[in-house]
């Protein structure tokens, strides 16, 4: 193995090159990225980056790190346009780059709302440039913000816009937001968080047309004919894996590049991150087929696995994981581990009626397969371990009971301490 | 090996705890409790995984 090529210079691509260099791989490493920017962190783009007065720098590493510490050739600013798996070459602009091992980490891109191309006042949030544009627009005297899609990114943008005291409406085509990600009951519970903070959520509505004046969005017309005036339109209707450049490569593409358990898509070709679809063995009893995640943690981990497997295919390791993602809404932290499959969801701590704090567990095949926590930061990772060990539902309920007892004891202690202080104050008076 | 936490970066995400619970634990209010300053013998792999998995890159190791 002499030349590792990584296509896609974001989280998965970065972790790929860092992993093999960290292991002492001394061949040539090339990292190809479509964007001009050095690899940067996306989660803040719909959170702190929009909300904070001072913009944090989202780049992971400096130029010098790639050149000096990692000895990686960066090819930025031009997308790879073709892959030839028999000749083992990647085309980038007018250059053909030969590889011995290849990691595909081209991620996903935001889906656009048809009919909004080129309109001012319409934003998606996927890239740093998107976020720079939206950050400015949220501070340009625009008052009314309409978010299309009540998914995680749309919800985060809505929360930021509310914190800037703007009027925010979320439009969601489904009757319950986030059904696929976290199920119906929990989708409703999270919607309460929006309502609690003065964000209007309208579900079961279709956007029929985006109305504009002089190339600038003015209003949206809904399925029932009503027109909703707006200054900004934020489109959060999901992301699509970036696989267009692989047409004709012979790889299997089906909502992502399909790979095996070792993330291999073809001899010498491995996939990682949002673009990858692979069988996650931990859930083979509850999922119908291979899965694709759009989560920070799995993208980082798959980047490492894919690159290590690419430079040492004989010892390639299978990747399995308990998926994890988080999302920040208003001051609340939402955390999810596992998969939202199964026949039953049980709230084991707190109360979901008003949007939290609470912890909910997901059951499938009589084992715990998922956990959702809102402002229960001490809880969720304890369940992640149970899920990873394929523990039964009883074990999950036992842990929940134990945690409740601990919380009650702690609360009683705090109460006693408070009473003591009051008594002392009274004695002193 | 010494474990370093950049407390300004840590947001109590808890990934570290799920991978190396003997060393890391997140409290109810989201603050990280470090149960060990040094990587315990035999737990090098877990701790390395935890360092790599932290979404805010708050953890590092010093040998
Ligand atoms: C706004 C936002 C908020 C998020 N918040 C969270 C969160 O709170 N929690 C969480 O767990 N996850 C979150 N995520 C998801 C997380 O950021 C992604 O899972 C992660 O970025 C995936 O990394 P990746 O490297 O696989 O792909 P990407 O980050 O999508 O990067 C792919 C890169 O490949 C480049 N590329 C595409 N095509 C080509 C080509 N042909 N040639 C060369 N380069 C190409 C792209 O330009 C891009 O830079 C968020 C994502 C976004 C956009
Ligand atoms: S994973 Fe990182 S952010 Fe989360 S608690 Fe551990 S150190 Fe803090």
PDB file of N, CA and C and ligand atoms in Angstrom, chain A residues 6-14 32-37 39-47 60 75 78-82 90-92 104-109 125-127 131 152-153 156-157 239 242-246 272-276 293-300 302 324-328 334, chain B residues 13 55, ligand 1:
ATOM      1  N   UNK A   6      -8.289  10.000  -0.147  1.00  0.00           N
ATOM      2  CA  UNK A   6      -9.541  10.195   0.580  1.00  0.00           C
ATOM      3  C   UNK A   6     -10.322  11.281  -0.140  1.00  0.00           C
ATOM      4  N   UNK A   7     -11.525  10.978  -0.554  1.00  0.00           N
ATOM      5  CA  UNK A   7     -12.336  11.976  -1.262  1.00  0.00           C
ATOM      6  C   UNK A   7     -13.429  12.466  -0.325  1.00  0.00           C
ATOM      7  N   UNK A   8     -13.437  13.785  -0.077  1.00  0.00           N
ATOM      8  CA  UNK A   8     -14.345  14.387   0.892  1.00  0.00           C
ATOM      9  C   UNK A   8     -13.532  14.865   2.079  1.00  0.00           C
ATOM     10  N   UNK A   9     -13.343  16.188   2.174  1.00  0.00           N
ATOM     11  CA  UNK A   9     -12.459  16.735   3.212  1.00  0.00           C
ATOM     12  C   UNK A   9     -13.271  17.375   4.320  1.00  0.00           C
ATOM     13  N   UNK A  10     -14.042  16.524   4.994  1.00  0.00           N
ATOM     14  CA  UNK A  10     -14.796  17.013   6.150  1.00  0.00           C
ATOM     15  C   UNK A  10     -14.448  16.113   7.329  1.00  0.00           C
ATOM     16  N   UNK A  11     -15.393  15.880   8.222  1.00  0.00           N
ATOM     17  CA  UNK A  11     -15.092  15.117   9.429  1.00  0.00           C
ATOM     18  C   UNK A  11     -14.564  13.704   9.136  1.00  0.00           C
ATOM     19  N   UNK A  12     -15.302  12.936   8.333  1.00  0.00           N
ATOM     20  CA  UNK A  12     -14.882  11.553   8.084  1.00  0.00           C
ATOM     21  C   UNK A  12     -13.540  11.522   7.360  1.00  0.00           C
ATOM     22  N   UNK A  13     -13.361  12.413   6.398  1.00  0.00           N
ATOM     23  CA  UNK A  13     -12.104  12.467   5.652  1.00  0.00           C
ATOM     24  C   UNK A  13     -10.930  12.847   6.539  1.00  0.00           C
ATOM     25  N   UNK A  14     -11.159  13.820   7.402  1.00  0.00           N
ATOM     26  CA  UNK A  14     -10.097  14.253   8.318  1.00  0.00           C
ATOM     27  C   UNK A  14      -9.689  13.119   9.253  1.00  0.00           C
ATOM     28  N   UNK A  32      -8.914  14.980  -0.907  1.00  0.00           N
ATOM     29  CA  UNK A  32      -9.556  15.779  -1.951  1.00  0.00           C
ATOM     30  C   UNK A  32     -10.861  16.344  -1.414  1.00  0.00           C
ATOM     31  N   UNK A  33     -11.065  17.645  -1.533  1.00  0.00           N
ATOM     32  CA  UNK A  33     -12.305  18.258  -1.041  1.00  0.00           C
ATOM     33  C   UNK A  33     -12.889  19.236  -2.034  1.00  0.00           C
ATOM     34  N   UNK A  34     -14.212  19.201  -2.197  1.00  0.00           N
ATOM     35  CA  UNK A  34     -14.873  20.095  -3.152  1.00  0.00           C
ATOM     36  C   UNK A  34     -14.867  21.543  -2.676  1.00  0.00           C
ATOM     37  N   UNK A  35     -14.931  21.725  -1.351  1.00  0.00           N
ATOM     38  CA  UNK A  35     -14.982  23.085  -0.825  1.00  0.00           C
ATOM     39  C   UNK A  35     -13.580  23.668  -0.728  1.00  0.00           C
ATOM     40  N   UNK A  36     -13.515  25.018  -0.799  1.00  0.00           N
ATOM     41  CA  UNK A  36     -12.236  25.704  -0.639  1.00  0.00           C
ATOM     42  C   UNK A  36     -11.740  25.606   0.808  1.00  0.00           C
ATOM     43  N   UNK A  37     -12.674  25.453   1.736  1.00  0.00           N
ATOM     44  CA  UNK A  37     -12.332  25.527   3.157  1.00  0.00           C
ATOM     45  C   UNK A  37     -11.558  24.297   3.627  1.00  0.00           C
ATOM     46  N   UNK A  39     -11.119  21.385   6.416  1.00  0.00           N
ATOM     47  CA  UNK A  39     -12.201  20.668   7.105  1.00  0.00           C
ATOM     48  C   UNK A  39     -12.701  21.443   8.329  1.00  0.00           C
ATOM     49  N   UNK A  40     -14.013  21.510   8.478  1.00  0.00           N
ATOM     50  CA  UNK A  40     -14.597  22.257   9.599  1.00  0.00           C
ATOM     51  C   UNK A  40     -15.753  21.468  10.197  1.00  0.00           C
ATOM     52  N   UNK A  41     -16.145  21.899  11.398  1.00  0.00           N
ATOM     53  CA  UNK A  41     -17.142  21.200  12.199  1.00  0.00           C
ATOM     54  C   UNK A  41     -18.542  21.710  11.843  1.00  0.00           C
ATOM     55  N   UNK A  42     -19.433  20.800  11.422  1.00  0.00           N
ATOM     56  CA  UNK A  42     -20.755  21.267  10.997  1.00  0.00           C
ATOM     57  C   UNK A  42     -21.769  21.479  12.120  1.00  0.00           C
ATOM     58  N   UNK A  43     -21.802  20.645  13.175  1.00  0.00           N
ATOM     59  CA  UNK A  43     -22.864  20.850  14.177  1.00  0.00           C
ATOM     60  C   UNK A  43     -23.004  22.289  14.689  1.00  0.00           C
ATOM     61  N   UNK A  44     -21.907  23.031  14.917  1.00  0.00           N
ATOM     62  CA  UNK A  44     -22.117  24.400  15.407  1.00  0.00           C
ATOM     63  C   UNK A  44     -22.817  25.323  14.392  1.00  0.00           C
ATOM     64  N   UNK A  45     -22.829  24.929  13.121  1.00  0.00           N
ATOM     65  CA  UNK A  45     -23.341  25.837  12.087  1.00  0.00           C
ATOM     66  C   UNK A  45     -24.821  26.169  12.274  1.00  0.00           C
ATOM     67  N   UNK A  46     -25.566  25.259  12.884  1.00  0.00           N
ATOM     68  CA  UNK A  46     -26.982  25.550  13.126  1.00  0.00           C
ATOM     69  C   UNK A  46     -27.220  25.897  14.598  1.00  0.00           C
ATOM     70  N   UNK A  47     -26.123  26.082  15.341  1.00  0.00           N
ATOM     71  CA  UNK A  47     -26.227  26.348  16.778  1.00  0.00           C
ATOM     72  C   UNK A  47     -25.424  27.605  17.119  1.00  0.00           C
ATOM     73  N   UNK A  60     -11.301  22.515  12.046  1.00  0.00           N
ATOM     74  CA  UNK A  60     -10.712  21.556  12.975  1.00  0.00           C
ATOM     75  C   UNK A  60      -9.210  21.775  13.139  1.00  0.00           C
ATOM     76  N   UNK A  75      -6.034  18.663  -1.722  1.00  0.00           N
ATOM     77  CA  UNK A  75      -6.487  19.115  -3.039  1.00  0.00           C
ATOM     78  C   UNK A  75      -7.878  19.694  -2.834  1.00  0.00           C
ATOM     79  N   UNK A  78     -12.010  21.701  -5.810  1.00  0.00           N
ATOM     80  CA  UNK A  78     -12.566  21.058  -7.007  1.00  0.00           C
ATOM     81  C   UNK A  78     -13.108  19.684  -6.616  1.00  0.00           C
ATOM     82  N   UNK A  79     -14.349  19.371  -6.975  1.00  0.00           N
ATOM     83  CA  UNK A  79     -14.879  18.053  -6.627  1.00  0.00           C
ATOM     84  C   UNK A  79     -14.281  16.959  -7.490  1.00  0.00           C
ATOM     85  N   UNK A  80     -14.161  15.772  -6.922  1.00  0.00           N
ATOM     86  CA  UNK A  80     -13.842  14.603  -7.747  1.00  0.00           C
ATOM     87  C   UNK A  80     -15.048  14.371  -8.657  1.00  0.00           C
ATOM     88  N   UNK A  81     -14.785  14.023  -9.914  1.00  0.00           N
ATOM     89  CA  UNK A  81     -15.910  13.892 -10.845  1.00  0.00           C
ATOM     90  C   UNK A  81     -16.108  12.472 -11.334  1.00  0.00           C
ATOM     91  N   UNK A  82     -15.144  11.609 -11.135  1.00  0.00           N
ATOM     92  CA  UNK A  82     -15.322  10.224 -11.596  1.00  0.00           C
ATOM     93  C   UNK A  82     -14.408   9.281 -10.839  1.00  0.00           C
ATOM     94  N   UNK A  90      -9.043   8.283  -9.565  1.00  0.00           N
ATOM     95  CA  UNK A  90     -10.086   9.263  -9.273  1.00  0.00           C
ATOM     96  C   UNK A  90      -9.790  10.487 -10.131  1.00  0.00           C
ATOM     97  N   UNK A  91     -10.820  11.017 -10.792  1.00  0.00           N
ATOM     98  CA  UNK A  91     -10.633  12.216 -11.601  1.00  0.00           C
ATOM     99  C   UNK A  91     -11.008  13.455 -10.791  1.00  0.00           C
ATOM    100  N   UNK A  92     -10.084  14.403 -10.732  1.00  0.00           N
ATOM    101  CA  UNK A  92     -10.341  15.669 -10.030  1.00  0.00           C
ATOM    102  C   UNK A  92      -9.945  16.796 -10.978  1.00  0.00           C
ATOM    103  N   UNK A 104     -14.112   6.871   0.384  1.00  0.00           N
ATOM    104  CA  UNK A 104     -15.139   7.789  -0.107  1.00  0.00           C
ATOM    105  C   UNK A 104     -15.838   8.394   1.098  1.00  0.00           C
ATOM    106  N   UNK A 105     -15.719   9.700   1.247  1.00  0.00           N
ATOM    107  CA  UNK A 105     -16.317  10.397   2.394  1.00  0.00           C
ATOM    108  C   UNK A 105     -16.942  11.707   1.917  1.00  0.00           C
ATOM    109  N   UNK A 106     -17.769  11.596   0.873  1.00  0.00           N
ATOM    110  CA  UNK A 106     -18.324  12.812   0.268  1.00  0.00           C
ATOM    111  C   UNK A 106     -19.615  13.280   0.931  1.00  0.00           C
ATOM    112  N   UNK A 107     -20.001  12.616   2.029  1.00  0.00           N
ATOM    113  CA  UNK A 107     -21.055  13.153   2.869  1.00  0.00           C
ATOM    114  C   UNK A 107     -22.396  13.319   2.188  1.00  0.00           C
ATOM    115  N   UNK A 108     -23.080  14.369   2.575  1.00  0.00           N
ATOM    116  CA  UNK A 108     -24.423  14.619   2.059  1.00  0.00           C
ATOM    117  C   UNK A 108     -24.565  16.111   1.792  1.00  0.00           C
ATOM    118  N   UNK A 109     -25.553  16.445   0.991  1.00  0.00           N
ATOM    119  CA  UNK A 109     -25.824  17.865   0.735  1.00  0.00           C
ATOM    120  C   UNK A 109     -27.295  18.142   0.996  1.00  0.00           C
ATOM    121  N   UNK A 125     -28.885  25.056   5.525  1.00  0.00           N
ATOM    122  CA  UNK A 125     -27.685  25.069   6.364  1.00  0.00           C
ATOM    123  C   UNK A 125     -26.974  23.733   6.248  1.00  0.00           C
ATOM    124  N   UNK A 126     -25.963  23.699   5.448  1.00  0.00           N
ATOM    125  CA  UNK A 126     -25.138  22.498   5.347  1.00  0.00           C
ATOM    126  C   UNK A 126     -23.666  22.874   5.369  1.00  0.00           C
ATOM    127  N   UNK A 127     -23.322  23.956   4.678  1.00  0.00           N
ATOM    128  CA  UNK A 127     -21.907  24.320   4.567  1.00  0.00           C
ATOM    129  C   UNK A 127     -21.618  25.593   5.367  1.00  0.00           C
ATOM    130  N   UNK A 131     -23.972  28.921   6.329  1.00  0.00           N
ATOM    131  CA  UNK A 131     -24.145  29.454   7.682  1.00  0.00           C
ATOM    132  C   UNK A 131     -23.754  30.930   7.747  1.00  0.00           C
ATOM    133  N   UNK A 152     -34.199  18.062  12.816  1.00  0.00           N
ATOM    134  CA  UNK A 152     -33.292  18.574  13.837  1.00  0.00           C
ATOM    135  C   UNK A 152     -32.640  19.892  13.430  1.00  0.00           C
ATOM    136  N   UNK A 153     -32.172  19.977  12.195  1.00  0.00           N
ATOM    137  CA  UNK A 153     -31.482  21.202  11.807  1.00  0.00           C
ATOM    138  C   UNK A 153     -32.464  22.369  11.717  1.00  0.00           C
ATOM    139  N   UNK A 156     -33.231  23.496  15.200  1.00  0.00           N
ATOM    140  CA  UNK A 156     -32.150  24.261  15.832  1.00  0.00           C
ATOM    141  C   UNK A 156     -32.126  25.693  15.309  1.00  0.00           C
ATOM    142  N   UNK A 157     -32.320  25.849  14.007  1.00  0.00           N
ATOM    143  CA  UNK A 157     -32.330  27.203  13.444  1.00  0.00           C
ATOM    144  C   UNK A 157     -33.511  27.987  14.014  1.00  0.00           C
ATOM    145  N   UNK A 239     -31.171  15.867   3.947  1.00  0.00           N
ATOM    146  CA  UNK A 239     -29.946  15.849   3.147  1.00  0.00           C
ATOM    147  C   UNK A 239     -29.928  14.593   2.285  1.00  0.00           C
ATOM    148  N   UNK A 242     -24.069  12.430  -1.196  1.00  0.00           N
ATOM    149  CA  UNK A 242     -23.437  12.988  -2.390  1.00  0.00           C
ATOM    150  C   UNK A 242     -22.759  11.874  -3.183  1.00  0.00           C
ATOM    151  N   UNK A 243     -23.524  11.302  -4.107  1.00  0.00           N
ATOM    152  CA  UNK A 243     -23.052  10.137  -4.857  1.00  0.00           C
ATOM    153  C   UNK A 243     -23.053  10.366  -6.364  1.00  0.00           C
ATOM    154  N   UNK A 244     -23.484  11.565  -6.811  1.00  0.00           N
ATOM    155  CA  UNK A 244     -23.596  11.826  -8.247  1.00  0.00           C
ATOM    156  C   UNK A 244     -22.301  11.547  -9.000  1.00  0.00           C
ATOM    157  N   UNK A 245     -21.185  11.863  -8.361  1.00  0.00           N
ATOM    158  CA  UNK A 245     -19.887  11.705  -9.033  1.00  0.00           C
ATOM    159  C   UNK A 245     -19.498  10.236  -9.231  1.00  0.00           C
ATOM    160  N   UNK A 246     -20.246   9.334  -8.612  1.00  0.00           N
ATOM    161  CA  UNK A 246     -19.910   7.913  -8.708  1.00  0.00           C
ATOM    162  C   UNK A 246     -20.684   7.193  -9.813  1.00  0.00           C
ATOM    163  N   UNK A 272     -17.206   6.020   4.284  1.00  0.00           N
ATOM    164  CA  UNK A 272     -17.326   6.504   5.658  1.00  0.00           C
ATOM    165  C   UNK A 272     -18.227   7.723   5.718  1.00  0.00           C
ATOM    166  N   UNK A 273     -18.945   7.835   6.834  1.00  0.00           N
ATOM    167  CA  UNK A 273     -19.705   9.050   7.103  1.00  0.00           C
ATOM    168  C   UNK A 273     -21.096   9.059   6.495  1.00  0.00           C
ATOM    169  N   UNK A 274     -21.617  10.255   6.279  1.00  0.00           N
ATOM    170  CA  UNK A 274     -23.010  10.428   5.856  1.00  0.00           C
ATOM    171  C   UNK A 274     -23.319   9.753   4.523  1.00  0.00           C
ATOM    172  N   UNK A 275     -22.292   9.460   3.735  1.00  0.00           N
ATOM    173  CA  UNK A 275     -22.513   8.867   2.416  1.00  0.00           C
ATOM    174  C   UNK A 275     -22.610   7.337   2.497  1.00  0.00           C
ATOM    175  N   UNK A 276     -22.255   6.760   3.636  1.00  0.00           N
ATOM    176  CA  UNK A 276     -22.078   5.306   3.731  1.00  0.00           C
ATOM    177  C   UNK A 276     -23.338   4.589   4.188  1.00  0.00           C
ATOM    178  N   UNK A 293     -26.283   6.702   8.490  1.00  0.00           N
ATOM    179  CA  UNK A 293     -26.465   7.664   9.568  1.00  0.00           C
ATOM    180  C   UNK A 293     -25.987   9.038   9.113  1.00  0.00           C
ATOM    181  N   UNK A 294     -26.546  10.059   9.708  1.00  0.00           N
ATOM    182  CA  UNK A 294     -26.030  11.411   9.477  1.00  0.00           C
ATOM    183  C   UNK A 294     -25.678  11.995  10.840  1.00  0.00           C
ATOM    184  N   UNK A 295     -24.728  11.333  11.502  1.00  0.00           N
ATOM    185  CA  UNK A 295     -24.362  11.722  12.854  1.00  0.00           C
ATOM    186  C   UNK A 295     -22.860  11.950  12.941  1.00  0.00           C
ATOM    187  N   UNK A 296     -22.503  12.909  13.751  1.00  0.00           N
ATOM    188  CA  UNK A 296     -21.104  13.268  13.940  1.00  0.00           C
ATOM    189  C   UNK A 296     -20.259  12.070  14.359  1.00  0.00           C
ATOM    190  N   UNK A 297     -20.697  11.375  15.409  1.00  0.00           N
ATOM    191  CA  UNK A 297     -19.876  10.337  16.022  1.00  0.00           C
ATOM    192  C   UNK A 297     -19.570   9.191  15.063  1.00  0.00           C
ATOM    193  N   UNK A 298     -20.593   8.719  14.358  1.00  0.00           N
ATOM    194  CA  UNK A 298     -20.346   7.594  13.451  1.00  0.00           C
ATOM    195  C   UNK A 298     -19.510   8.039  12.261  1.00  0.00           C
ATOM    196  N   UNK A 299     -19.670   9.282  11.811  1.00  0.00           N
ATOM    197  CA  UNK A 299     -18.837   9.757  10.699  1.00  0.00           C
ATOM    198  C   UNK A 299     -17.367   9.766  11.111  1.00  0.00           C
ATOM    199  N   UNK A 300     -17.102  10.237  12.329  1.00  0.00           N
ATOM    200  CA  UNK A 300     -15.722  10.276  12.820  1.00  0.00           C
ATOM    201  C   UNK A 300     -15.161   8.862  12.939  1.00  0.00           C
ATOM    202  N   UNK A 302     -16.267   5.994  11.514  1.00  0.00           N
ATOM    203  CA  UNK A 302     -16.164   5.293  10.233  1.00  0.00           C
ATOM    204  C   UNK A 302     -14.970   5.802   9.432  1.00  0.00           C
ATOM    205  N   UNK A 324     -25.326   7.547  17.917  1.00  0.00           N
ATOM    206  CA  UNK A 324     -25.535   8.631  18.888  1.00  0.00           C
ATOM    207  C   UNK A 324     -25.626   9.956  18.169  1.00  0.00           C
ATOM    208  N   UNK A 325     -26.621  10.744  18.508  1.00  0.00           N
ATOM    209  CA  UNK A 325     -26.583  12.148  18.081  1.00  0.00           C
ATOM    210  C   UNK A 325     -27.185  13.027  19.157  1.00  0.00           C
ATOM    211  N   UNK A 326     -26.836  14.285  19.075  1.00  0.00           N
ATOM    212  CA  UNK A 326     -27.396  15.251  20.015  1.00  0.00           C
ATOM    213  C   UNK A 326     -27.925  16.430  19.204  1.00  0.00           C
ATOM    214  N   UNK A 327     -28.728  17.239  19.849  1.00  0.00           N
ATOM    215  CA  UNK A 327     -29.254  18.418  19.179  1.00  0.00           C
ATOM    216  C   UNK A 327     -29.579  19.439  20.262  1.00  0.00           C
ATOM    217  N   UNK A 328     -29.301  20.705  20.008  1.00  0.00           N
ATOM    218  CA  UNK A 328     -29.542  21.740  21.015  1.00  0.00           C
ATOM    219  C   UNK A 328     -30.711  22.615  20.595  1.00  0.00           C
ATOM    220  N   UNK A 334     -30.989  17.726  23.586  1.00  0.00           N
ATOM    221  CA  UNK A 334     -31.669  16.498  23.198  1.00  0.00           C
ATOM    222  C   UNK A 334     -30.583  15.491  22.828  1.00  0.00           C
TER     223      UNK A 334
ATOM    224  N   UNK B  13     -21.225  16.050  26.754  1.00  0.00           N
ATOM    225  CA  UNK B  13     -21.843  15.204  25.739  1.00  0.00           C
ATOM    226  C   UNK B  13     -21.903  13.742  26.180  1.00  0.00           C
ATOM    227  N   UNK B  55     -17.132  14.781  20.713  1.00  0.00           N
ATOM    228  CA  UNK B  55     -17.548  15.645  19.609  1.00  0.00           C
ATOM    229  C   UNK B  55     -17.043  17.084  19.715  1.00  0.00           C
TER     230      UNK B  55
HETATM  231  C1  LIG C   1     -26.020  22.220  10.265  1.00  0.00           C
HETATM  232  C2  LIG C   1     -25.683  20.842  10.744  1.00  0.00           C
HETATM  233  C3  LIG C   1     -25.833  20.516  12.096  1.00  0.00           C
HETATM  234  C4  LIG C   1     -25.528  19.245  12.557  1.00  0.00           C
HETATM  235  N1  LIG C   1     -25.678  18.973  13.890  1.00  0.00           N
HETATM  236  C5  LIG C   1     -25.386  17.736  14.348  1.00  0.00           C
HETATM  237  C6  LIG C   1     -25.531  17.423  15.731  1.00  0.00           C
HETATM  238  O1  LIG C   1     -25.935  18.257  16.531  1.00  0.00           O
HETATM  239  N2  LIG C   1     -25.213  16.180  16.152  1.00  0.00           N
HETATM  240  C7  LIG C   1     -24.773  15.212  15.294  1.00  0.00           C
HETATM  241  O2  LIG C   1     -24.507  14.089  15.724  1.00  0.00           O
HETATM  242  N3  LIG C   1     -24.604  15.476  13.981  1.00  0.00           N
HETATM  243  C8  LIG C   1     -24.911  16.713  13.488  1.00  0.00           C
HETATM  244  N4  LIG C   1     -24.756  16.987  12.152  1.00  0.00           N
HETATM  245  C9  LIG C   1     -24.285  15.917  11.258  1.00  0.00           C
HETATM  246  C10 LIG C   1     -22.777  15.876  11.115  1.00  0.00           C
HETATM  247  O3  LIG C   1     -22.250  17.141  10.951  1.00  0.00           O
HETATM  248  C11 LIG C   1     -22.449  14.992   9.928  1.00  0.00           C
HETATM  249  O4  LIG C   1     -22.844  13.692  10.243  1.00  0.00           O
HETATM  250  C12 LIG C   1     -20.984  15.017   9.540  1.00  0.00           C
HETATM  251  O5  LIG C   1     -20.590  16.279   9.112  1.00  0.00           O
HETATM  252  C13 LIG C   1     -20.717  14.004   8.435  1.00  0.00           C
HETATM  253  O6  LIG C   1     -19.407  14.081   8.036  1.00  0.00           O
HETATM  254  P1  LIG C   1     -18.933  13.544   6.627  1.00  0.00           P
HETATM  255  O7  LIG C   1     -17.477  13.802   6.589  1.00  0.00           O
HETATM  256  O8  LIG C   1     -19.436  12.179   6.419  1.00  0.00           O
HETATM  257  O9  LIG C   1     -19.711  14.404   5.515  1.00  0.00           O
HETATM  258  P2  LIG C   1     -19.853  15.965   5.294  1.00  0.00           P
HETATM  259  O10 LIG C   1     -19.619  16.699   6.538  1.00  0.00           O
HETATM  260  O11 LIG C   1     -21.129  16.138   4.570  1.00  0.00           O
HETATM  261  O12 LIG C   1     -18.664  16.313   4.303  1.00  0.00           O
HETATM  262  C14 LIG C   1     -18.518  15.822   3.019  1.00  0.00           C
HETATM  263  C15 LIG C   1     -17.500  16.677   2.297  1.00  0.00           C
HETATM  264  O13 LIG C   1     -17.252  16.121   1.047  1.00  0.00           O
HETATM  265  C16 LIG C   1     -17.197  17.141   0.073  1.00  0.00           C
HETATM  266  N5  LIG C   1     -17.530  16.582  -1.231  1.00  0.00           N
HETATM  267  C17 LIG C   1     -18.750  16.268  -1.714  1.00  0.00           C
HETATM  268  N6  LIG C   1     -18.651  15.767  -2.962  1.00  0.00           N
HETATM  269  C18 LIG C   1     -17.348  15.764  -3.262  1.00  0.00           C
HETATM  270  C19 LIG C   1     -16.612  15.355  -4.419  1.00  0.00           C
HETATM  271  N7  LIG C   1     -17.204  14.832  -5.477  1.00  0.00           N
HETATM  272  N8  LIG C   1     -15.273  15.500  -4.393  1.00  0.00           N
HETATM  273  C20 LIG C   1     -14.640  16.003  -3.302  1.00  0.00           C
HETATM  274  N9  LIG C   1     -15.298  16.406  -2.194  1.00  0.00           N
HETATM  275  C21 LIG C   1     -16.631  16.281  -2.184  1.00  0.00           C
HETATM  276  C22 LIG C   1     -18.197  18.146   0.553  1.00  0.00           C
HETATM  277  O14 LIG C   1     -17.940  19.404  -0.001  1.00  0.00           O
HETATM  278  C23 LIG C   1     -17.999  18.097   2.056  1.00  0.00           C
HETATM  279  O15 LIG C   1     -17.042  19.011   2.484  1.00  0.00           O
HETATM  280  C24 LIG C   1     -25.072  18.255  11.659  1.00  0.00           C
HETATM  281  C25 LIG C   1     -24.932  18.574  10.298  1.00  0.00           C
HETATM  282  C26 LIG C   1     -25.233  19.838   9.834  1.00  0.00           C
HETATM  283  C27 LIG C   1     -25.093  20.163   8.372  1.00  0.00           C
END
